[in-house]
Amino acid sequence: MDFTPGETVQMKSGGPVMTVERIAKDQKNQEDVVVCTWFETVGKRQILQKEQFSPIVLEKYEPSFGLITTRI
């Protein structure tokens, strides 16, 4: 598994940027899972979310930096 706690990841299909909290074993089938946390905007509040994912659906988050312009 290529994920480490504190690293940022995203689902391969898109979605929010998440932080890897820990690597664990699924209680049903004992396979590795990645426990992730992220914030979701609900109204004007940021709500902490937590879920576990199979490593196969995640990829390391690589921010894309576009051209920065300054308006005068």
Tab-separated table of C-alpha atoms in Angstrom:
chain	number	residue	atom	x	y	z
A	1	MET	CA	0.000	0.000	0.000
A	2	ASP	CA	1.377	3.389	-0.981
A	3	PHE	CA	-0.550	5.635	1.409
A	4	THR	CA	0.730	7.089	4.673
A	5	PRO	CA	-1.060	9.001	7.458
A	6	GLY	CA	-1.132	12.755	6.855
A	7	GLU	CA	-0.961	12.414	3.084
A	8	THR	CA	-3.674	13.957	0.887
A	9	VAL	CA	-5.613	11.701	-1.478
A	10	GLN	CA	-8.625	11.835	-3.756
A	11	MET	CA	-10.890	9.186	-5.221
A	12	LYS	CA	-9.900	8.298	-8.771
A	13	SER	CA	-13.404	9.282	-9.872
A	14	GLY	CA	-13.067	12.742	-8.285
A	15	GLY	CA	-14.543	14.272	-5.158
A	16	PRO	CA	-13.047	16.174	-2.242
A	17	VAL	CA	-9.398	16.165	-1.261
A	18	MET	CA	-9.067	13.968	1.822
A	19	THR	CA	-6.388	13.398	4.447
A	20	VAL	CA	-5.279	9.857	5.254
A	21	GLU	CA	-5.868	9.365	8.978
A	22	ARG	CA	-4.688	5.774	9.243
A	23	ILE	CA	-4.450	2.395	7.546
A	24	ALA	CA	-6.643	-0.306	9.086
A	25	LYS	CA	-8.113	-3.748	8.469
A	26	ASP	CA	-11.739	-4.115	7.403
A	27	GLN	CA	-13.547	-5.943	10.192
A	28	LYS	CA	-15.539	-8.141	7.801
A	29	ASN	CA	-12.908	-9.429	5.386
A	30	GLN	CA	-9.611	-8.307	7.016
A	31	GLU	CA	-8.488	-6.463	3.876
A	32	ASP	CA	-6.542	-3.193	4.126
A	33	VAL	CA	-8.612	-0.013	4.110
A	34	VAL	CA	-7.582	3.637	4.135
A	35	VAL	CA	-9.410	5.748	6.730
A	36	CYS	CA	-9.769	9.308	5.408
A	37	THR	CA	-11.108	12.585	6.797
A	38	TRP	CA	-12.225	15.734	4.990
A	39	PHE	CA	-14.461	18.769	5.503
A	40	GLU	CA	-17.801	19.146	3.762
A	41	THR	CA	-19.554	22.497	3.473
A	42	VAL	CA	-23.101	22.384	4.839
A	43	GLY	CA	-24.673	25.821	4.637
A	44	LYS	CA	-22.072	28.128	6.176
A	45	ARG	CA	-20.490	25.420	8.310
A	46	GLN	CA	-17.630	23.022	7.675
A	47	ILE	CA	-18.531	19.522	8.896
A	48	LEU	CA	-15.795	16.933	9.474
A	49	GLN	CA	-16.438	13.696	7.576
A	50	LYS	CA	-14.694	10.340	8.013
A	51	GLU	CA	-14.915	7.180	5.900
A	52	GLN	CA	-12.843	4.158	4.973
A	53	PHE	CA	-11.965	3.284	1.388
A	54	SER	CA	-10.345	0.429	-0.458
A	55	PRO	CA	-6.871	1.558	-1.569
A	56	ILE	CA	-7.685	0.668	-5.178
A	57	VAL	CA	-10.167	3.573	-5.490
A	58	LEU	CA	-7.733	6.233	-4.196
A	59	GLU	CA	-4.837	8.140	-5.691
A	60	LYS	CA	-2.379	10.603	-4.200
A	61	TYR	CA	-3.608	14.156	-4.618
A	62	GLU	CA	-1.504	16.230	-6.977
A	63	PRO	CA	-2.610	19.884	-6.962
A	64	SER	CA	-2.652	21.457	-10.390
A	65	PHE	CA	-1.255	24.945	-10.357
A	66	GLY	CA	-2.606	27.102	-13.131
A	67	LEU	CA	-1.420	30.429	-14.414
A	68	ILE	CA	-1.736	33.103	-11.740
A	69	THR	CA	-2.644	36.570	-12.958
A	70	THR	CA	-2.772	39.837	-11.073
A	71	ARG	CA	-5.486	42.368	-11.826
A	72	ILE	CA	-4.551	46.034	-11.695
